[in-house]
GROMACS .gro file of C-alpha atoms in nm:
model
  410
    1MET     CA    1   8.374  10.774  11.107
    2PRO     CA    2   8.161  10.942  11.358
    3ARG     CA    3   8.005  11.169  11.105
    4ARG     CA    4   7.886  11.520  11.162
    5LEU     CA    5   7.519  11.501  11.147
    6LEU     CA    6   7.454  11.725  10.853
    7CYS     CA    7   7.088  11.655  10.800
    8VAL     CA    8   6.860  11.804  11.061
    9LEU     CA    9   6.856  12.181  11.030
   10MET     CA   10   6.877  12.257  10.664
   11SER     CA   11   6.739  12.607  10.647
   12ALA     CA   12   6.806  12.701  11.008
   13GLY     CA   13   7.155  12.553  11.010
   14LEU     CA   14   7.259  12.704  10.681
   15ALA     CA   15   7.113  13.037  10.773
   16LEU     CA   16   7.310  13.034  11.094
   17GLY     CA   17   7.632  12.948  10.914
   18THR     CA   18   7.574  13.230  10.667
   19ALA     CA   19   7.483  13.476  10.938
   20VAL     CA   20   7.799  13.407  11.134
   21GLY     CA   21   7.999  13.501  10.826
   22VAL     CA   22   8.340  13.450  10.982
   23THR     CA   23   8.614  13.519  10.731
   24GLN     CA   24   8.805  13.214  10.612
   25PRO     CA   25   9.182  13.246  10.647
   26ALA     CA   26   9.242  13.300  10.279
   27HIS     CA   27   9.459  13.038  10.115
   28ALA     CA   28   9.614  12.942  10.446
   29THR     CA   29   9.916  12.725  10.396
   30ASP     CA   30   9.798  12.474  10.651
   31PRO     CA   31   9.446  12.524  10.788
   32VAL     CA   32   9.424  12.443  11.155
   33VAL     CA   33   9.333  12.081  11.226
   34VAL     CA   34   9.158  12.090  11.562
   35ASP     CA   35   9.234  11.775  11.768
   36GLY     CA   36   9.241  11.572  11.449
   37GLY     CA   37   8.909  11.711  11.424
   38GLY     CA   38   8.657  11.582  11.182
   39ARG     CA   39   8.453  11.273  11.226
   40ALA     CA   40   8.173  11.156  11.003
   41ASN     CA   41   7.876  11.304  11.179
   42ALA     CA   42   7.679  11.462  10.899
   43GLY     CA   43   7.330  11.406  11.026
   44ALA     CA   44   7.314  11.682  11.287
   45ALA     CA   45   7.344  12.056  11.306
   46PRO     CA   46   7.666  12.218  11.184
   47GLY     CA   47   7.944  12.189  11.439
   48ALA     CA   48   7.766  11.935  11.659
   49ARG     CA   49   8.001  11.697  11.840
   50SER     CA   50   7.748  11.423  11.911
   51GLY     CA   51   7.411  11.290  11.805
   52ALA     CA   52   7.149  11.033  11.889
   53ALA     CA   53   7.291  10.729  12.063
   54SER     CA   54   7.342  10.454  11.811
   55THR     CA   55   7.301  10.169  12.058
   56SER     CA   56   6.930  10.237  12.084
   57ALA     CA   57   6.870  10.306  11.717
   58ASP     CA   58   6.669  10.040  11.540
   59ILE     CA   59   6.807   9.900  11.216
   60PRO     CA   60   6.605  10.057  10.934
   61ALA     CA   61   6.346   9.831  10.776
   62GLY     CA   62   6.450   9.664  10.453
   63TYR     CA   63   6.825   9.657  10.529
   64THR     CA   64   7.015   9.352  10.650
   65VAL     CA   65   7.388   9.428  10.613
   66ARG     CA   66   7.516   9.640  10.902
   67GLY     CA   67   7.842   9.823  10.960
   68ILE     CA   68   8.006  10.093  11.169
   69ASP     CA   69   8.245  10.382  11.119
   70VAL     CA   70   8.501  10.508  11.369
   71SER     CA   71   8.768  10.772  11.421
   72SER     CA   72   9.021  10.856  11.691
   73HIS     CA   73   8.735  10.992  11.903
   74ASP     CA   74   8.614  10.634  11.948
   75HIS     CA   75   8.929  10.559  12.147
   76ASN     CA   76   8.835  10.804  12.422
   77LEU     CA   77   8.753  10.511  12.651
   78GLY     CA   78   9.018  10.270  12.527
   79PRO     CA   79   9.075  10.031  12.234
   80ILE     CA   80   8.792   9.915  12.012
   81ASN     CA   81   8.698   9.550  12.067
   82TRP     CA   82   8.676   9.444  11.703
   83PRO     CA   83   8.588   9.077  11.766
   84GLN     CA   84   8.297   9.203  11.976
   85VAL     CA   85   8.193   9.439  11.694
   86ALA     CA   86   8.189   9.144  11.453
   87ALA     CA   87   8.004   8.924  11.701
   88GLY     CA   88   7.742   9.198  11.730
   89GLY     CA   89   7.654   9.157  11.363
   90ALA     CA   90   7.865   9.421  11.186
   91LYS     CA   91   7.991   9.311  10.845
   92PHE     CA   92   8.191   9.617  10.745
   93ALA     CA   93   8.366   9.920  10.889
   94TYR     CA   94   8.502  10.250  10.765
   95ILE     CA   95   8.790  10.392  10.968
   96LYS     CA   96   8.913  10.749  10.955
   97ALA     CA   97   9.266  10.756  10.816
   98THR     CA   98   9.344  11.119  10.742
   99GLU     CA   99   9.226  11.478  10.744
  100GLY     CA  100   9.353  11.766  10.535
  101ARG     CA  101   9.713  11.742  10.420
  102THR     CA  102   9.891  11.641  10.739
  103TYR     CA  103   9.671  11.467  10.997
  104LEU     CA  104   9.697  11.088  11.031
  105ASN     CA  105   9.468  10.912  11.279
  106PRO     CA  106   9.713  10.756  11.528
  107TYR     CA  107   9.480  10.457  11.575
  108PHE     CA  108   9.416  10.394  11.206
  109ALA     CA  109   9.673  10.121  11.143
  110GLU     CA  110   9.580   9.915  11.449
  111ASP     CA  111   9.205   9.951  11.390
  112TYR     CA  112   9.241   9.870  11.021
  113ALA     CA  113   9.435   9.551  11.091
  114ALA     CA  114   9.219   9.444  11.385
  115ALA     CA  115   8.892   9.498  11.197
  116LYS     CA  116   9.017   9.283  10.911
  117ALA     CA  117   9.139   9.017  11.152
  118ALA     CA  118   8.788   9.008  11.297
  119GLY     CA  119   8.654   8.923  10.951
  120LEU     CA  120   8.501   9.258  10.855
  121LEU     CA  121   8.525   9.424  10.516
  122VAL     CA  122   8.717   9.744  10.586
  123GLY     CA  123   8.767  10.078  10.415
  124ALA     CA  124   8.953  10.399  10.498
  125TYR     CA  125   8.803  10.745  10.494
  126HIS     CA  126   8.937  11.099  10.466
  127PHE     CA  127   8.784  11.405  10.629
  128ALA     CA  128   8.798  11.664  10.351
  129ARG     CA  129   8.934  12.012  10.417
  130PRO     CA  130   8.846  12.221  10.111
  131ASP     CA  131   8.984  12.524  10.295
  132SER     CA  132   9.328  12.392  10.203
  133ARG     CA  133   9.253  12.482   9.840
  134ASP     CA  134   9.483  12.190   9.751
  135PRO     CA  135   9.273  11.884   9.659
  136ILE     CA  136   9.551  11.698   9.476
  137THR     CA  137   9.784  11.706   9.775
  138GLU     CA  138   9.501  11.597  10.005
  139ALA     CA  139   9.406  11.308   9.776
  140ASN     CA  140   9.765  11.188   9.749
  141PHE     CA  141   9.818  11.215  10.125
  142PHE     CA  142   9.503  11.011  10.182
  143ILE     CA  143   9.590  10.732   9.939
  144ASP     CA  144   9.949  10.721  10.063
  145LYS     CA  145   9.817  10.643  10.413
  146ALA     CA  146   9.493  10.453  10.339
  147GLN     CA  147   9.649  10.106  10.287
  148PHE     CA  148   9.418  10.042   9.993
  149ALA     CA  149   9.466   9.697   9.841
  150LYS     CA  150   9.285   9.523   9.560
  151ASP     CA  151   9.190   9.226   9.770
  152SER     CA  152   8.869   9.067   9.887
  153GLN     CA  153   8.855   9.249  10.222
  154THR     CA  154   8.942   9.612  10.139
  155LEU     CA  155   8.651   9.839  10.051
  156VAL     CA  156   8.688  10.137   9.821
  157PRO     CA  157   8.805  10.446  10.011
  158MET     CA  158   8.566  10.723  10.108
  159VAL     CA  159   8.583  11.101  10.134
  160ASP     CA  160   8.380  11.275  10.405
  161ILE     CA  161   8.242  11.607  10.277
  162GLU     CA  162   8.046  11.799  10.537
  163TRP     CA  163   8.023  12.113  10.748
  164PRO     CA  164   8.336  12.231  10.934
  165TYR     CA  165   8.343  12.119  11.296
  166TRP     CA  166   8.508  12.418  11.464
  167SER     CA  167   8.327  12.721  11.596
  168GLY     CA  168   8.303  13.021  11.365
  169ALA     CA  169   8.397  12.842  11.044
  170PRO     CA  170   8.214  12.942  10.725
  171THR     CA  171   7.946  12.691  10.629
  172CYS     CA  172   8.113  12.585  10.303
  173TYR     CA  173   8.470  12.651  10.418
  174GLY     CA  174   8.454  12.990  10.247
  175LEU     CA  175   8.428  12.836   9.898
  176THR     CA  176   8.169  12.930   9.639
  177PRO     CA  177   7.957  12.646   9.494
  178THR     CA  178   8.171  12.646   9.181
  179GLU     CA  179   8.492  12.635   9.383
  180MET     CA  180   8.356  12.354   9.601
  181SER     CA  181   8.254  12.142   9.301
  182THR     CA  182   8.592  12.202   9.140
  183TRP     CA  183   8.770  12.099   9.460
  184ILE     CA  184   8.566  11.778   9.496
  185ARG     CA  185   8.614  11.692   9.129
  186ALA     CA  186   8.991  11.731   9.151
  187PHE     CA  187   9.006  11.520   9.469
  188THR     CA  188   8.787  11.237   9.340
  189ASP     CA  189   8.962  11.231   9.002
  190GLN     CA  190   9.301  11.204   9.170
  191VAL     CA  191   9.190  10.916   9.391
  192LYS     CA  192   9.055  10.731   9.089
  193ALA     CA  193   9.378  10.794   8.901
  194ARG     CA  194   9.572  10.643   9.191
  195ILE     CA  195   9.362  10.330   9.259
  196GLY     CA  196   9.151  10.281   8.946
  197ARG     CA  197   8.823  10.292   9.139
  198PRO     CA  198   8.579  10.577   9.208
  199VAL     CA  199   8.595  10.698   9.567
  200MET     CA  200   8.278  10.683   9.777
  201ILE     CA  201   8.136  11.019   9.883
  202TYR     CA  202   7.994  11.065  10.233
  203THR     CA  203   7.772  11.370  10.275
  204ASN     CA  204   7.426  11.499  10.356
  205THR     CA  205   7.181  11.663  10.117
  206ASN     CA  206   7.148  11.972  10.336
  207TYR     CA  207   7.519  12.033  10.294
  208TRP     CA  208   7.582  11.908   9.943
  209ASN     CA  209   7.311  12.092   9.755
  210PRO     CA  210   7.378  12.444   9.891
  211CYS     CA  211   7.758  12.412   9.899
  212THR     CA  212   7.792  12.265   9.548
  213GLY     CA  213   7.503  12.453   9.391
  214ASN     CA  214   7.306  12.128   9.342
  215ASP     CA  215   7.590  11.974   9.143
  216ALA     CA  216   7.447  11.656   8.987
  217SER     CA  217   7.765  11.539   8.814
  218PHE     CA  218   7.896  11.298   9.082
  219GLY     CA  219   7.633  11.026   9.049
  220ALA     CA  220   7.890  10.772   8.928
  221ASN     CA  221   8.054  10.776   9.270
  222PRO     CA  222   7.906  10.548   9.538
  223LEU     CA  223   7.714  10.750   9.796
  224ASP     CA  224   7.715  10.720  10.174
  225ILE     CA  225   7.422  10.935  10.283
  226ALA     CA  226   7.406  11.063  10.641
  227GLY     CA  227   7.065  11.106  10.800
  228TYR     CA  228   6.953  11.016  11.150
  229THR     CA  229   6.591  10.948  11.070
  230THR     CA  230   6.365  10.645  11.067
  231THR     CA  231   6.346  10.647  10.686
  232ARG     CA  232   6.624  10.715  10.441
  233PRO     CA  233   6.672  11.091  10.393
  234PRO     CA  234   6.640  11.265  10.056
  235LEU     CA  235   6.943  11.213   9.834
  236PRO     CA  236   7.167  11.490   9.702
  237SER     CA  237   7.144  11.608   9.342
  238GLY     CA  238   7.288  11.351   9.101
  239TRP     CA  239   7.211  11.033   9.296
  240THR     CA  240   6.908  10.808   9.258
  241THR     CA  241   7.011  10.556   9.523
  242GLU     CA  242   7.249  10.524   9.816
  243THR     CA  243   7.521  10.265   9.863
  244ILE     CA  244   7.546  10.311  10.241
  245TRP     CA  245   7.321  10.496  10.482
  246GLN     CA  246   7.466  10.621  10.810
  247TYR     CA  247   7.145  10.613  11.008
  248ALA     CA  248   7.266  10.678  11.364
  249ALA     CA  249   7.546  10.875  11.522
  250GLY     CA  250   7.781  10.724  11.774
  251ASN     CA  251   7.868  10.868  12.112
  252PRO     CA  252   8.240  10.839  12.199
  253SER     CA  253   8.153  10.888  12.566
  254VAL     CA  254   7.958  10.561  12.574
  255PRO     CA  255   8.147  10.229  12.546
  256GLY     CA  256   8.080  10.051  12.218
  257ASP     CA  257   7.849  10.323  12.084
  258TYR     CA  258   7.975  10.368  11.728
  259SER     CA  259   7.813  10.534  11.430
  260GLN     CA  260   7.578  10.286  11.264
  261ASN     CA  261   7.544  10.216  10.893
  262VAL     CA  262   7.351   9.987  10.663
  263PHE     CA  263   7.445   9.873  10.315
  264ASN     CA  264   7.186   9.893  10.040
  265GLY     CA  265   7.201   9.535   9.912
  266THR     CA  266   7.319   9.189  10.008
  267TYR     CA  267   7.653   9.093  10.154
  268THR     CA  268   7.752   8.954   9.815
  269ASP     CA  269   7.676   9.295   9.665
  270LEU     CA  270   7.893   9.458   9.930
  271THR     CA  271   8.190   9.239   9.838
  272LYS     CA  272   8.181   9.392   9.491
  273LEU     CA  273   8.292   9.721   9.646
  274THR     CA  274   8.628   9.561   9.721
  275GLY     CA  275   8.723   9.554   9.354
  276ALA     CA  276   8.902   9.224   9.403
  277PRO     CA  277   8.897   8.972   9.121
  278VAL     CA  278   8.609   8.729   9.166
  279PRO     CA  279   8.770   8.422   9.324
  280SER     CA  280   8.711   8.079   9.186
  281PRO     CA  281   8.452   7.891   9.392
  282ASN     CA  282   8.675   7.586   9.356
  283LEU     CA  283   8.904   7.560   9.654
  284ALA     CA  284   9.188   7.353   9.794
  285LEU     CA  285   9.364   7.433  10.122
  286ARG     CA  286   9.727   7.358  10.204
  287SER     CA  287   9.827   7.366  10.569
  288TRP     CA  288  10.116   7.588  10.670
  289THR     CA  289  10.216   7.352  10.947
  290ASN     CA  290  10.314   7.059  10.722
  291GLY     CA  291  10.265   7.165  10.359
  292LYS     CA  292   9.995   6.902  10.302
  293TYR     CA  293   9.648   6.954  10.151
  294VAL     CA  294   9.327   6.930  10.352
  295SER     CA  295   9.150   6.608  10.257
  296ALA     CA  296   8.796   6.475  10.307
  297ASP     CA  297   8.927   6.131  10.387
  298GLY     CA  298   8.727   5.817  10.324
  299ARG     CA  299   8.523   5.997  10.058
  300GLY     CA  300   8.404   6.232  10.329
  301THR     CA  301   8.317   5.965  10.586
  302LEU     CA  302   8.623   6.051  10.798
  303PRO     CA  303   8.720   6.385  10.956
  304LEU     CA  304   8.910   6.641  10.752
  305ILE     CA  305   9.287   6.613  10.787
  306ALA     CA  306   9.586   6.786  10.626
  307ASN     CA  307   9.754   6.479  10.478
  308GLY     CA  308   9.705   6.508  10.102
  309PRO     CA  309  10.036   6.519   9.908
  310ALA     CA  310   9.861   6.672   9.605
  311ILE     CA  311   9.521   6.803   9.495
  312GLY     CA  312   9.300   6.508   9.409
  313SER     CA  313   8.925   6.445   9.433
  314TRP     CA  314   8.934   6.422   9.812
  315GLU     CA  315   9.113   6.761   9.840
  316LYS     CA  316   8.865   6.961   9.632
  317PHE     CA  317   8.596   7.182   9.785
  318THR     CA  318   8.346   7.439   9.662
  319LEU     CA  319   8.335   7.770   9.850
  320ILE     CA  320   7.982   7.898   9.914
  321ASN     CA  321   7.931   8.268   9.997
  322ASN     CA  322   7.628   8.288  10.225
  323ALA     CA  323   7.396   8.589  10.233
  324ASP     CA  324   7.497   8.675  10.592
  325GLY     CA  325   7.864   8.715  10.501
  326SER     CA  326   7.975   8.373  10.621
  327VAL     CA  327   8.114   8.099  10.397
  328SER     CA  328   8.059   7.726  10.376
  329LEU     CA  329   8.268   7.448  10.222
  330ARG     CA  330   8.115   7.167  10.021
  331ALA     CA  331   8.332   6.860   9.964
  332ASN     CA  332   8.338   6.769   9.597
  333ILE     CA  333   8.388   6.401   9.676
  334ASN     CA  334   8.043   6.355   9.835
  335GLY     CA  335   7.856   6.685   9.791
  336LYS     CA  336   7.822   6.731  10.168
  337TYR     CA  337   7.902   7.045  10.367
  338VAL     CA  338   8.192   7.068  10.609
  339SER     CA  339   8.053   7.081  10.963
  340ALA     CA  340   8.201   7.184  11.299
  341ASP     CA  341   8.026   6.899  11.474
  342GLY     CA  342   7.944   6.909  11.843
  343ARG     CA  343   7.944   7.289  11.838
  344GLY     CA  344   8.309   7.275  11.741
  345THR     CA  345   8.414   7.020  12.004
  346LEU     CA  346   8.451   6.745  11.743
  347PRO     CA  347   8.675   6.737  11.433
  348LEU     CA  348   8.550   6.891  11.110
  349ILE     CA  349   8.377   6.646  10.880
  350ALA     CA  350   8.201   6.676  10.544
  351ASN     CA  351   7.865   6.532  10.647
  352GLY     CA  352   7.623   6.825  10.652
  353PRO     CA  353   7.331   6.774  10.412
  354ALA     CA  354   7.252   7.148  10.419
  355ILE     CA  355   7.397   7.474  10.551
  356SER     CA  356   7.309   7.551  10.912
  357THR     CA  357   7.505   7.726  11.187
  358TRP     CA  358   7.748   7.434  11.224
  359GLU     CA  359   7.838   7.462  10.854
  360LYS     CA  360   7.913   7.836  10.858
  361PHE     CA  361   8.259   7.988  10.887
  362THR     CA  362   8.421   8.330  10.858
  363LEU     CA  363   8.703   8.342  10.602
  364ILE     CA  364   8.997   8.552  10.727
  365ASN     CA  365   9.248   8.691  10.477
  366ASN     CA  366   9.572   8.725  10.674
  367ALA     CA  367   9.830   8.994  10.601
  368ASP     CA  368  10.088   8.732  10.495
  369GLY     CA  369   9.863   8.601  10.215
  370SER     CA  370   9.737   8.297  10.401
  371VAL     CA  371   9.375   8.236  10.498
  372SER     CA  372   9.214   8.113  10.818
  373LEU     CA  373   8.866   7.986  10.902
  374ARG     CA  374   8.669   8.076  11.213
  375ALA     CA  375   8.372   7.855  11.301
  376ASN     CA  376   8.057   8.058  11.357
  377ILE     CA  377   7.922   7.804  11.603
  378ASN     CA  378   8.190   7.874  11.867
  379GLY     CA  379   8.404   8.162  11.739
  380LYS     CA  380   8.719   7.945  11.737
  381TYR     CA  381   8.971   7.908  11.454
  382VAL     CA  382   9.015   7.589  11.254
  383SER     CA  383   9.346   7.427  11.344
  384ALA     CA  384   9.558   7.152  11.188
  385ASP     CA  385   9.640   7.004  11.526
  386GLY     CA  386   9.951   6.798  11.589
  387ARG     CA  387  10.130   6.971  11.301
  388GLY     CA  388   9.872   6.821  11.070
  389THR     CA  389   9.882   6.468  11.209
  390LEU     CA  390   9.543   6.511  11.378
  391PRO     CA  391   9.207   6.599  11.220
  392LEU     CA  392   9.111   6.962  11.170
  393ILE     CA  393   8.912   7.107  11.460
  394ALA     CA  394   8.772   7.451  11.543
  395SER     CA  395   8.942   7.492  11.879
  396ALA     CA  396   9.203   7.767  11.853
  397PRO     CA  397   9.146   8.101  12.031
  398ALA     CA  398   9.384   8.286  11.796
  399ILE     CA  399   9.560   8.250  11.461
  400ASN     CA  400   9.905   8.089  11.466
  401THR     CA  401  10.087   7.867  11.216
  402TRP     CA  402   9.854   7.570  11.273
  403GLU     CA  403   9.556   7.791  11.181
  404LYS     CA  404   9.699   7.918  10.851
  405PHE     CA  405   9.636   7.772  10.507
  406ASP     CA  406   9.726   7.857  10.149
  407ARG     CA  407   9.427   7.880   9.917
  408PHE     CA  408   9.439   7.727   9.569
  409ALA     CA  409   9.191   7.742   9.283
  410PHE     CA  410   9.158   7.456   9.038
   0.00000   0.00000   0.00000
């Protein structure tokens, strides 16, 4: 979500918004949604359409897990290259789904699916329009369109609460601090009632504190703080730490320049935001191409092959979640790690004594319930070649039937 940069001009910006004093269309049935309008850009002056270029922004010290956020504005120059985003080091993405009570991002569905296919953890966000005076309808519209799922790749949804983006709008959408807090409470409560998880709140202190009257009652919601500074900006009332920090604004006029975020924690910590049940680390894989289980033949001395009729000792693996978001597989039969030998040019074999680049994979959760593995060493997908009659090898450029597996715990 290219977020409106709410942080820079606290006193000057707010004073300007107050001085303008344009009357809000009272209780308008459907407030105008300008060009689909809002994007998460809360680190700049009210109404700004762009900010510091994210491509040149250094990753803040002390953070290691990076992500981006996007909206329809990021399609100004064409489709988003999600595999390239993942290859650049992003581990998660938030994508604008909706705004107000009627606007649906026309690119949301394709971006959401493509980001997941690239291996990112993905969440949807809603650009709040408190001027609708109808938080329940907004919340329901958002969740109806957000494609939230309690799986291992879907992050909790987020609501973007920031200054209006159109010229002449009142700073706080014409709401008093009490009205604003009441609106946010109703929206967040409705989202939680629908999905069973607290929604993340994206905002900036220079907006939140004046517009809610320093409301400190939302600290149980995860916080995405916007601030385009070299150190994390001050937090709004009620929060003692941030979950995500949007530290640089994107520029939709520059290819690949998306708003930049960092997660406050490890990749394993980030996965907890998905709300998915913790999967068993014990793993067996059954190939879609022949219905047989992947086996570490010869007690791991031979390449992996999908020829096991049932789950025995040779078909059991332990799934390791690495700190960088990748996974590794350790064969239970010999305690060695599955390796994409020869930079992926040779069949997979359980012979790695430790985890290095050759032993790292990206686990893809496909929409049909299957899983696929992409070797980090060459970016290719693991395939059960020859309909499973040949050893597994990381050679496929895309996911087809030979690259799909069912995952079993034991």
